[in-house]
Short mmCIF file of C-alpha atoms and ligand atoms in Angstrom, two decimals:
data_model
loop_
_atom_site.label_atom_id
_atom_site.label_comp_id
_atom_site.label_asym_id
_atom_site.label_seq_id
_atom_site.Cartn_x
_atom_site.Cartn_y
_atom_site.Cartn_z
CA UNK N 98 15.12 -7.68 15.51
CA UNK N 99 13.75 -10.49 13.78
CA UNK N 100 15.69 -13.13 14.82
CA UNK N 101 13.71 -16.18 15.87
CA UNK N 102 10.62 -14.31 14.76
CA UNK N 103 8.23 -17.44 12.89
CA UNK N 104 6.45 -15.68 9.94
CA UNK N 105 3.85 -17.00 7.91
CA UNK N 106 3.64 -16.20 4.13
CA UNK N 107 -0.18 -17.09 2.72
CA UNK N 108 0.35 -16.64 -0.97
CA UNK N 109 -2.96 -16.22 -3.04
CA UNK N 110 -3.22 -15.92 -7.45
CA UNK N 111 -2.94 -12.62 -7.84
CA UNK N 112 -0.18 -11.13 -10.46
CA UNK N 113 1.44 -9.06 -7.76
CA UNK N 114 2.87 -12.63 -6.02
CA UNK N 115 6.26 -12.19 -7.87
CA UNK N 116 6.78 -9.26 -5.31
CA UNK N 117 6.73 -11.91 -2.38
CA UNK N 118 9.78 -14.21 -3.13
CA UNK N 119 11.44 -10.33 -2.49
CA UNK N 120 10.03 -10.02 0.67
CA UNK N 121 10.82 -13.41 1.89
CA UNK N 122 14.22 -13.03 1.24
CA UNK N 123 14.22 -9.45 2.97
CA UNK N 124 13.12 -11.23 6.18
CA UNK N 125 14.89 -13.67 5.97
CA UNK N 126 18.59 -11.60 5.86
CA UNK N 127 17.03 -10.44 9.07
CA UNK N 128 17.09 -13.70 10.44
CA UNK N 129 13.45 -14.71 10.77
CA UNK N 130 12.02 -18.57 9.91
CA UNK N 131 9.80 -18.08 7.21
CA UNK N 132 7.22 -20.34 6.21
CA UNK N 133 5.17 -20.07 3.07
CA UNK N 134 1.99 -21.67 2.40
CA UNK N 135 0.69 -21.54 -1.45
CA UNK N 136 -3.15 -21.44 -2.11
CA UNK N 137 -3.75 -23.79 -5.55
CA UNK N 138 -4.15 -20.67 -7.99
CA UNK N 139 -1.20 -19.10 -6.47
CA UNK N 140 0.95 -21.77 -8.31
CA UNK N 141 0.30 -19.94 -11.89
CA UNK N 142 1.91 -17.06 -10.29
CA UNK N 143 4.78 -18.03 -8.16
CA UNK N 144 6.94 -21.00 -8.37
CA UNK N 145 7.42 -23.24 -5.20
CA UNK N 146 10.79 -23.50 -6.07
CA UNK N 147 11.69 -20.35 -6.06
CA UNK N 148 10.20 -19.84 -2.38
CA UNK N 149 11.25 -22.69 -0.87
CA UNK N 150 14.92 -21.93 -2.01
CA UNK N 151 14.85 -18.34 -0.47
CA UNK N 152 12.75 -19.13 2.75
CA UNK N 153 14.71 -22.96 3.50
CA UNK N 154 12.00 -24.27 4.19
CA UNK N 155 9.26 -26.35 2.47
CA UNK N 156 6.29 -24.53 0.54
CA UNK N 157 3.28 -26.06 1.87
CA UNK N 158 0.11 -26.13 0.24
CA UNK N 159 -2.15 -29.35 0.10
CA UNK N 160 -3.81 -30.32 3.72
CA UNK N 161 -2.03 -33.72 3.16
CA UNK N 162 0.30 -35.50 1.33
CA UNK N 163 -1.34 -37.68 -1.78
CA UNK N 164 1.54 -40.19 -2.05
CA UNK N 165 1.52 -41.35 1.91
CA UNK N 166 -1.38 -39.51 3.59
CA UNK N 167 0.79 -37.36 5.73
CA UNK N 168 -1.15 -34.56 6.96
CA UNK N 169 -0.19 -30.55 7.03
CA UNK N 170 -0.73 -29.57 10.60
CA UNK N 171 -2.54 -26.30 9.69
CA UNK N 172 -3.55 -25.53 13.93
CA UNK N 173 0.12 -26.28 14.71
CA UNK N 174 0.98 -23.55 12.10
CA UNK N 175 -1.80 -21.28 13.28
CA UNK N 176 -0.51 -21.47 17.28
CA UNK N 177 3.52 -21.79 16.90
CA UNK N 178 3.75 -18.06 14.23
CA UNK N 179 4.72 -15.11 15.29
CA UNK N 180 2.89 -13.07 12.85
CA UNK N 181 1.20 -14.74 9.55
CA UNK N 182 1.11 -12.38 6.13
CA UNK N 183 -1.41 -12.70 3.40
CA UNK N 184 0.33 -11.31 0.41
CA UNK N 185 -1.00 -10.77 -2.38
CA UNK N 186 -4.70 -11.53 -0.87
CA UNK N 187 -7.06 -11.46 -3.94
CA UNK N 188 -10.83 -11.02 -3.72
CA UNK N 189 -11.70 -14.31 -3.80
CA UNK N 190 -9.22 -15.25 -0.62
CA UNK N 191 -10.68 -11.60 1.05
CA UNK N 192 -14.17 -13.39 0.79
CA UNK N 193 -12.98 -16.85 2.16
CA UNK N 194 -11.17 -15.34 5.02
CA UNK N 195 -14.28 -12.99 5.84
CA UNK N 196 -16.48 -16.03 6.08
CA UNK N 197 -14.62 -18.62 7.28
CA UNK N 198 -14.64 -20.80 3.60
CA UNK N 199 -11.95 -23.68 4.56
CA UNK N 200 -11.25 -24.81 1.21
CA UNK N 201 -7.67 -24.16 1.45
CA UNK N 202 -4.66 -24.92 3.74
CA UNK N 203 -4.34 -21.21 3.63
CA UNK N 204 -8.04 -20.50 4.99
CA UNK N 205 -7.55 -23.71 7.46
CA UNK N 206 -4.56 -22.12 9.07
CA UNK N 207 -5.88 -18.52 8.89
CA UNK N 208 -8.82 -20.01 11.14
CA UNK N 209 -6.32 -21.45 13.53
CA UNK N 210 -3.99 -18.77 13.73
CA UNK N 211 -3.68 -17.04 17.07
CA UNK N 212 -0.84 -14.67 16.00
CA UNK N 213 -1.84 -11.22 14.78
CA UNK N 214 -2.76 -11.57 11.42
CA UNK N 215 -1.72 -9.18 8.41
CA UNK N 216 -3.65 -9.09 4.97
CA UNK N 217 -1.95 -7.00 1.70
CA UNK N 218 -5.08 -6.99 -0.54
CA UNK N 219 -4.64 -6.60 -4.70
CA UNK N 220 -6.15 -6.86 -7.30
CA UNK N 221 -7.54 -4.57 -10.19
CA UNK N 222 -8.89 -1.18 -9.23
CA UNK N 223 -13.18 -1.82 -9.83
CA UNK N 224 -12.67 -5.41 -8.06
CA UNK N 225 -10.61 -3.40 -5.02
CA UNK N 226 -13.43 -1.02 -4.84
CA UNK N 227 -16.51 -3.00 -5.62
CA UNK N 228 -18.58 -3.38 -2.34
CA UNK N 229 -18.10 -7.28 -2.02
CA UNK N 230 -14.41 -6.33 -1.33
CA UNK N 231 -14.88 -3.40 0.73
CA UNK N 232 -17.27 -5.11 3.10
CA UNK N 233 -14.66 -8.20 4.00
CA UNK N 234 -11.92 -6.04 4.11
CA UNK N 235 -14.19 -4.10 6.59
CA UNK N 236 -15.21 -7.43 8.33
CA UNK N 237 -11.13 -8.35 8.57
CA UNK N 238 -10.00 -5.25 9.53
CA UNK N 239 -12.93 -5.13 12.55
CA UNK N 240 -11.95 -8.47 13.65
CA UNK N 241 -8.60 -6.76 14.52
CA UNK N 242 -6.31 -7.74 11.60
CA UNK N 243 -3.97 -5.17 10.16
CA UNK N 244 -4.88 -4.54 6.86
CA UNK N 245 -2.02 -2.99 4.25
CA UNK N 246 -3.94 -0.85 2.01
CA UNK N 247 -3.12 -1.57 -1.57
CA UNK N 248 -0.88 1.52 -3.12
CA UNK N 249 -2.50 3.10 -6.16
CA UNK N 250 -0.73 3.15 -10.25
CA UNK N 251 -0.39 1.52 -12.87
CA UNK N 252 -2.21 -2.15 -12.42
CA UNK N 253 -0.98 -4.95 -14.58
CA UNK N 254 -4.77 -4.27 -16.49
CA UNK N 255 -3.50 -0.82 -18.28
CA UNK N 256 -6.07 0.74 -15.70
CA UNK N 257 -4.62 2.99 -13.08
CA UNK N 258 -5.75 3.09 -9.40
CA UNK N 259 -5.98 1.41 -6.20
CA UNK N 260 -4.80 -2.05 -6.28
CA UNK N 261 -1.54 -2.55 -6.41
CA UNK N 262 0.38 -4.62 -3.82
CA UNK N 263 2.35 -2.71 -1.81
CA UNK N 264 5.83 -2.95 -2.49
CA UNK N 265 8.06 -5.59 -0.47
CA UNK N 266 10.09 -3.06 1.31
CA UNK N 267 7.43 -1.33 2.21
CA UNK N 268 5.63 -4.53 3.80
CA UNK N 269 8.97 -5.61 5.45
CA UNK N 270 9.52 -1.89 7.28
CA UNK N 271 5.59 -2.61 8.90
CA UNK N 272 6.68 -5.87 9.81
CA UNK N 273 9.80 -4.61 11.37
CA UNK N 274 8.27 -2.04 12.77
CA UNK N 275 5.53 -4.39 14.59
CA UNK N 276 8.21 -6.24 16.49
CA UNK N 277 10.04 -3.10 17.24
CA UNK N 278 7.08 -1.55 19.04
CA UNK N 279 5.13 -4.74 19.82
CA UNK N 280 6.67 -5.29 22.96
CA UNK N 281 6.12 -1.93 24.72
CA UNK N 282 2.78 -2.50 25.49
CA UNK N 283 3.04 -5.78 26.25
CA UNK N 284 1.26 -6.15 30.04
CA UNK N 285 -0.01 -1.86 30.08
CA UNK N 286 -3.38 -0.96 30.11
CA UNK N 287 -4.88 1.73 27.45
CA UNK N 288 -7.90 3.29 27.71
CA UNK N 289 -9.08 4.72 23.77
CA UNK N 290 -12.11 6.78 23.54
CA UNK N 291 -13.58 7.11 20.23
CA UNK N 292 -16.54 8.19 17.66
CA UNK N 293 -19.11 10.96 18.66
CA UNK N 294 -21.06 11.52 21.56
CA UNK N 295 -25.20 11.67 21.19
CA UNK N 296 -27.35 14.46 22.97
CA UNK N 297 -30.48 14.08 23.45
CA UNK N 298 -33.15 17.05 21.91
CA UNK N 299 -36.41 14.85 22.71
CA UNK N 300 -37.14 11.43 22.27
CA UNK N 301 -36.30 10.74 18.87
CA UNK N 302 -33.54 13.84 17.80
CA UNK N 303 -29.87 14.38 18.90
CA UNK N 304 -27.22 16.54 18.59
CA UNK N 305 -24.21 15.03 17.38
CA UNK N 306 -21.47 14.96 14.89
CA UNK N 307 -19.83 13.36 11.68
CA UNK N 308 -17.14 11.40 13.74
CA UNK N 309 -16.93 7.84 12.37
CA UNK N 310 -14.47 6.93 15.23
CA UNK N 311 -12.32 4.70 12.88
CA UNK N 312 -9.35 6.74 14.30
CA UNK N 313 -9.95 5.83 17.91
CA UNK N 314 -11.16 1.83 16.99
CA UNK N 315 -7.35 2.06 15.03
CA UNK N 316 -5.99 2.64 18.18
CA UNK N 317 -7.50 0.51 20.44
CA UNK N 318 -6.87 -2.46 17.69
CA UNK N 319 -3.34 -1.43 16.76
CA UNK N 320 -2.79 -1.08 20.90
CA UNK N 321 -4.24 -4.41 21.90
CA UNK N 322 -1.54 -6.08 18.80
CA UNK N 323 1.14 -4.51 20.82
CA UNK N 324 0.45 -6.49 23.85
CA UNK N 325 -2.15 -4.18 25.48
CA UNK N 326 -5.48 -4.79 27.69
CA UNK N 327 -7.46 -2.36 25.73
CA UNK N 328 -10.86 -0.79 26.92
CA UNK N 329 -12.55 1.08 24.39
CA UNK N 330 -15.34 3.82 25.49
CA UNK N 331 -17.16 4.85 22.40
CA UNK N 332 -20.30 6.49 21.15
CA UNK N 333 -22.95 4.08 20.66
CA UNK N 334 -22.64 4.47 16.93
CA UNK N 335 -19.08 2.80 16.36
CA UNK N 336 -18.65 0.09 15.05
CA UNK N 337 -16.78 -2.23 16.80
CA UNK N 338 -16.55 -5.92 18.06
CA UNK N 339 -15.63 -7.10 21.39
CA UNK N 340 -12.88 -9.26 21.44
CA UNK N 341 -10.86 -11.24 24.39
CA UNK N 342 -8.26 -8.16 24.46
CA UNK N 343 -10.53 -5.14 23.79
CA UNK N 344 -13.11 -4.30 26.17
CA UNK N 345 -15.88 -2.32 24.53
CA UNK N 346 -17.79 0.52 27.07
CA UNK N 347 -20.19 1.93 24.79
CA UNK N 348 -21.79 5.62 26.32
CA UNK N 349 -24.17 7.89 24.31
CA UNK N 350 -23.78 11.54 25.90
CA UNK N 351 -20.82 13.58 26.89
CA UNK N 352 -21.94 12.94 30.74
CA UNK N 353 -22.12 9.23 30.36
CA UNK N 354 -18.50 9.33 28.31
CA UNK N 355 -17.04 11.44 31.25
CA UNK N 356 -18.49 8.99 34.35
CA UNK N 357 -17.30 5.77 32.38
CA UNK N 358 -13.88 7.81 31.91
CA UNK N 359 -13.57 9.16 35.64
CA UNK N 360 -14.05 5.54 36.55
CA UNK N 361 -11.59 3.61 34.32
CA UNK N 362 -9.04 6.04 33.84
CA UNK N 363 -7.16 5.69 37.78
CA UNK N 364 -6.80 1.96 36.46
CA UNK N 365 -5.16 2.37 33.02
CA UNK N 366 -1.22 3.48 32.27
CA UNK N 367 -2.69 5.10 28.71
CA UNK N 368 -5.37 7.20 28.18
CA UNK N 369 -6.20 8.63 24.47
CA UNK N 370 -8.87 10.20 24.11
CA UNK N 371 -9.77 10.27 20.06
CA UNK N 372 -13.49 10.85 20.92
CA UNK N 373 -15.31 13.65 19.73
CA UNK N 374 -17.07 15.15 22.36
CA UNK N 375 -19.89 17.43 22.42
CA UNK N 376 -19.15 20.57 23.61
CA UNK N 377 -22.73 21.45 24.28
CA UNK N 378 -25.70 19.66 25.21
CA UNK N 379 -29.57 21.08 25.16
CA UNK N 380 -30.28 22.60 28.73
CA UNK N 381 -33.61 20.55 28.41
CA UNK N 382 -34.52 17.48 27.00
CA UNK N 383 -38.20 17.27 25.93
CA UNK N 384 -39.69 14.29 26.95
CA UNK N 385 -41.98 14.00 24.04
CA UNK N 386 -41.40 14.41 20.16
CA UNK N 387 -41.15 18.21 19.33
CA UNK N 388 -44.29 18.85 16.74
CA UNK N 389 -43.95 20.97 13.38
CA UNK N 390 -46.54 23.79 13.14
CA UNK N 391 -45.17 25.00 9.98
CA UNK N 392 -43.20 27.85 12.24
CA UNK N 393 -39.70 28.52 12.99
CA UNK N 394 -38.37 26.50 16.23
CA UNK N 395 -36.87 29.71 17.74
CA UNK N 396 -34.63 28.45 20.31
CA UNK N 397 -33.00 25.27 21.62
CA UNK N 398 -30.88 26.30 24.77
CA UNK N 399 -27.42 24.82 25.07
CA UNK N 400 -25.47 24.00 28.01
CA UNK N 401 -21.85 23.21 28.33
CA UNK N 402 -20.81 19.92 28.69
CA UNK N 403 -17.63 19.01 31.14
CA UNK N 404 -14.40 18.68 29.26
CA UNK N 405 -13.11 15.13 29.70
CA UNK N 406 -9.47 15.23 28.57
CA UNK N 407 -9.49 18.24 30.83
CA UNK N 408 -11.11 16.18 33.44
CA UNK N 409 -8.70 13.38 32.82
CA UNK N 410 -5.74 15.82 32.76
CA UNK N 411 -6.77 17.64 36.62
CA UNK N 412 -6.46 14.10 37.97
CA UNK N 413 -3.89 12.18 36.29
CA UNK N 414 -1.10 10.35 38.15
CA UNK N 415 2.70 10.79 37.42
CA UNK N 416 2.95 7.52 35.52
CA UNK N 417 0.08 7.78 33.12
CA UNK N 418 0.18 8.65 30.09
CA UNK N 419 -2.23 10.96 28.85
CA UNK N 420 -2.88 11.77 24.98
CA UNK N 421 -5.68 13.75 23.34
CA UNK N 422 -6.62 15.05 19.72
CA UNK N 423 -7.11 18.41 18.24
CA UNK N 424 -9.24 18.92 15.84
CA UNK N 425 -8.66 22.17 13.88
CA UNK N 426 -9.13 24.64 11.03
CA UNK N 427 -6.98 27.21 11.50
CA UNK N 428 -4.27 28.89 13.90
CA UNK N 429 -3.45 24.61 13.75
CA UNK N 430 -0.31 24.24 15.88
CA UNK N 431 -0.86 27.40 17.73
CA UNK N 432 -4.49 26.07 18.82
CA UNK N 433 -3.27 22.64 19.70
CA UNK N 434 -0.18 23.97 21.68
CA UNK N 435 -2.79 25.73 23.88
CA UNK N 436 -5.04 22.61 24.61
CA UNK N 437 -1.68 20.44 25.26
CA UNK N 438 -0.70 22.55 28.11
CA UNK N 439 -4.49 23.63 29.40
CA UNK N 440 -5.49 20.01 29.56
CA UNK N 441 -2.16 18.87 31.04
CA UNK N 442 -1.23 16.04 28.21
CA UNK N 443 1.56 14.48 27.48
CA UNK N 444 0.95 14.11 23.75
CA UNK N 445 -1.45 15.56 21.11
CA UNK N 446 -2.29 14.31 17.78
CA UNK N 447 -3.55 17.66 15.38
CA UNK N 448 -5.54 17.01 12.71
CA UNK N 449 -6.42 19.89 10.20
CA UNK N 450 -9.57 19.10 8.92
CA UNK N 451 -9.32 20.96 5.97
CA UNK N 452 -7.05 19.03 4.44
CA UNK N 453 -8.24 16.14 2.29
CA UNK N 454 -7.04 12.78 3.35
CA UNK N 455 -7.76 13.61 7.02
CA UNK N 456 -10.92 13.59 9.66
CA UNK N 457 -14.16 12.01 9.90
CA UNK N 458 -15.33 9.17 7.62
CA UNK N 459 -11.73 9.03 5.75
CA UNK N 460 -9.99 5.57 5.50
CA UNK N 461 -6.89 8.03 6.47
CA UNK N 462 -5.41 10.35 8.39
CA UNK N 463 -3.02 13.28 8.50
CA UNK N 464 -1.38 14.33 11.66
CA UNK N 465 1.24 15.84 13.26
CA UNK N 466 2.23 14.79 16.96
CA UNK N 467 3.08 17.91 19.40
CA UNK N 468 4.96 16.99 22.82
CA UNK N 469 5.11 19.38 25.84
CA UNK N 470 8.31 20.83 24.89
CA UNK N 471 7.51 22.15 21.95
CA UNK N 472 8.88 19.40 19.60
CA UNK N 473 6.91 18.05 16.88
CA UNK N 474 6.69 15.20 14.23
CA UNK N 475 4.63 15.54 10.95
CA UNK N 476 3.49 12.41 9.29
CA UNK N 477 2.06 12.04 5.77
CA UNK N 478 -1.34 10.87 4.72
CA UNK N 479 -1.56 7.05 5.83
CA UNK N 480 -4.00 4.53 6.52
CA UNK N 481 -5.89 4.67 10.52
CA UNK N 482 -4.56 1.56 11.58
CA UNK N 483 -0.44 3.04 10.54
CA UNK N 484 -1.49 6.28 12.28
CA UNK N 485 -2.05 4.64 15.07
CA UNK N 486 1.29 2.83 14.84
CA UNK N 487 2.54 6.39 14.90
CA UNK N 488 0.91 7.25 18.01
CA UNK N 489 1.66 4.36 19.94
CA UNK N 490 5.17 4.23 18.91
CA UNK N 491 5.41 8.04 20.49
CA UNK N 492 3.61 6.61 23.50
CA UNK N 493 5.98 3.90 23.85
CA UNK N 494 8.74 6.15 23.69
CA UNK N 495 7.49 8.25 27.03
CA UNK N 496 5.73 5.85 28.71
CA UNK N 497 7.62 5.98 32.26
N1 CTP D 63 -12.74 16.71 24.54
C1 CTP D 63 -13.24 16.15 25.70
N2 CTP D 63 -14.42 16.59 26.22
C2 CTP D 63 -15.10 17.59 25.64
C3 CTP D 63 -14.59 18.18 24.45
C4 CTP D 63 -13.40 17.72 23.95
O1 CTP D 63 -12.61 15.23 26.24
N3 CTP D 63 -16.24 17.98 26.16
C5 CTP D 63 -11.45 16.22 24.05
C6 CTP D 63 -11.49 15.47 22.75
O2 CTP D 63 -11.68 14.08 22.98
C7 CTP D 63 -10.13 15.73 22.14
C8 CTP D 63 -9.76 17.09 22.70
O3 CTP D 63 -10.64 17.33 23.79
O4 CTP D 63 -9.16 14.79 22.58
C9 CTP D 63 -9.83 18.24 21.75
O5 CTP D 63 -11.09 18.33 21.16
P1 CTP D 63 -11.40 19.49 20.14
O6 CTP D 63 -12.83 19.36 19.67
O7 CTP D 63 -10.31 19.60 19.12
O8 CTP D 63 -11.23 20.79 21.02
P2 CTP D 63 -11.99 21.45 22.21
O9 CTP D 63 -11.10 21.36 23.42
O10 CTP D 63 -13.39 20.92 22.37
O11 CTP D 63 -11.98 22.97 21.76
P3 CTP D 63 -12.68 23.68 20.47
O12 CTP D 63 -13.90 22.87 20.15
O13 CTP D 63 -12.94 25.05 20.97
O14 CTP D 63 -11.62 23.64 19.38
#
């Protein structure tokens, strides 16, 4: 499986690099070239040694060579890897990645890198959470790397929390599990919807709802890593960036969702449709501001809006794939099995919303995956970007 495969190994000063010298040799008894590139700090932590033995191959670190000038050719590295790691990544490397800060070979090559890019953050629990951190991990993450949430414990501080480098084994199985399903999507077309729809009350007021669509941007990232031309229709209040393999198609009501839909959708193998849609929209929009006079506002009329998936589902060919979401609170599987077979989908993702870990605004999700026969496949609470590993690997296993 990962025979051949070139992997890059950034290695930053955090305590948690003795873990990586693990991982390097897990990857490479599965037969890929490993390559690891030390930042200067990361030498208190790690021994060169020690990771050049294990990965055969020389541990880079300086841009050049003091003794005779040779130089490290940090774009070469960047174009010829198959994937490049950044394990441990501490704070300070989070920040340098996030804003381009090429003071190190490991920064030079991230900026030159055209593989898909992983990042393991860790470091102590406040420093994980502190908003510096969270923002460029946000800022990586949107730019479409994976990022490998930290697991929580006991942190080499005494404190116990978030922080802690996930273990090697773990890292290796995502790794693995990238090549496994990488191909499969390699040349398809995937259409994601995501985040919540906006209808209009009057000029200044909507009705929406809390739907970050972090699950549906997961998708359309994780999708375009596996070799996918993505195209993203979202709410106009996700956050996302275009990039050269993901197509943003940003709508604000349930009616403009549904025409951008109805026209994409005959072009696209995938469909998955992670938005959360209005069901209802006012019957009239007033076209000015609606006044206070201090009394009750009896009555705004609501409409129904058309169901897309259901939409989607009425028209969709024998070779597309077609997956939507259900979002419930009770009655879960029975409630879900219903909208599989009404909407005429070949997968659904359930989410029950009252449990914590999954739903709107969360980092994470909780689902189980329910196929027309009736079989089903629970997963535990994970980060977005894995849960949407989970539902393209189903997706690659019945894609015709
Ligand atoms: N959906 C849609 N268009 C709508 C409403 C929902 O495409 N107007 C899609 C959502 O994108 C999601 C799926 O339908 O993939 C299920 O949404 P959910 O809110 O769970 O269920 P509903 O079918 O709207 O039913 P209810 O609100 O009664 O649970």
């Amino acid at each position: 499986m990962l025979k051949g495969k070139k992997i890059l190994i950034g290695i930053t000063g955090s305590i948690a690099a003795y873990k990586m010298p693990y991982l390097v040799r897990l990857l490479k008894k599965e037969g890929a070239e490993v390559t690891v590139i030390l930042t200067p700090t990361a030498f208190d932590f790690v021994t060169p040694l020690t990771l050049s033995t294990l990965s055969e191959n020389p541990v880079l670190s300086a841009p050049y060579k003091k003794e005779n000038g040779e130089w490290t050719n940090h774009v070469t590295l960047g174009i010829t890897s198959d994937l490049f790691l950044i394990a441990p990544a501490s704070a300070s490397t989070l920040a340098k990645l996030a804003n381009g800060i090429a003071d190190n070979l490991l920064i030079t090559t991230y900026l030159a890198a055209r593989c898909p890019v992983f990042i393991a953050p860790a470091m102590d629990v406040d420093m994980f959470r502190h908003p510096a951190t969270q923002n460029n991990i946000d800022t990586l993450r949107q730019r479409g790397h994976l990022i490998i949430d930290p697991a929580e414990g006991d942190l080499a501080s005494g404190l116990k929390g978030a922080g802690r480098l996930e273990e090697p084994e773990n890292i290796f199985k995502i790794i693995q599990d990238f090549f496994l399903t990488k191909q499969n999507l390699n040349g398809k077309k995937v259409l994601v919807t995501a985040g919540s729809t906006c209808e209009p009350i009057d000029p200044v007021r909507f009705i929406g709802n809390h739907s970050s669509g972090k699950m549906g941007v997961a998708i359309a990232e994780e999708a375009a890593s596996m070799g996918a031309t993505v195209t993203l229709i979202c709410g106009k209040m996700t956050n996302i960036h275009e990039s050269k393999w993901i197509r943003v198609i940003k709508t604000e009501t349930a009616q403009e969702m549904l025409n951008a839909c109805l026209e994409h959708a005959p072009d696209n193998d995938v469909i998955i449709k992670a938005a959360a849609v209005a069901d209802f929209t006012p019957q009239q929009v007033s076209s000015e501001k609606i006044k206070k006079d201090g009394n009750a506002l009896k009555t705004i009329e609501l409409k129904p809006t058309v169901d897309i998936l259901a939409a989607l589902g009425k028209q969709k060919r024998k070779d597309q794939i077609l997956v939507g979401f259900a979002l419930e609170t009770e009655n879960v599987i029975a409630n879900a099995t219903r909208k599989l077979h009404d909407k005429n989908l070949d997968l659904i993702v359930v989410n029950d919303a009252t449990q914590e870990g999954a739903g709107f605004h969360c980092n994470t999700n909780i689902i189980t995956l329910l196929f027309p026969d009736g079989t089903t496949s629970a997963f535990e609470k994970k980060p977005k970007r894995l849960v949407a590993r989970d539902i393209l690997s189903a997706v690659c296993a019945i894609i015709p």
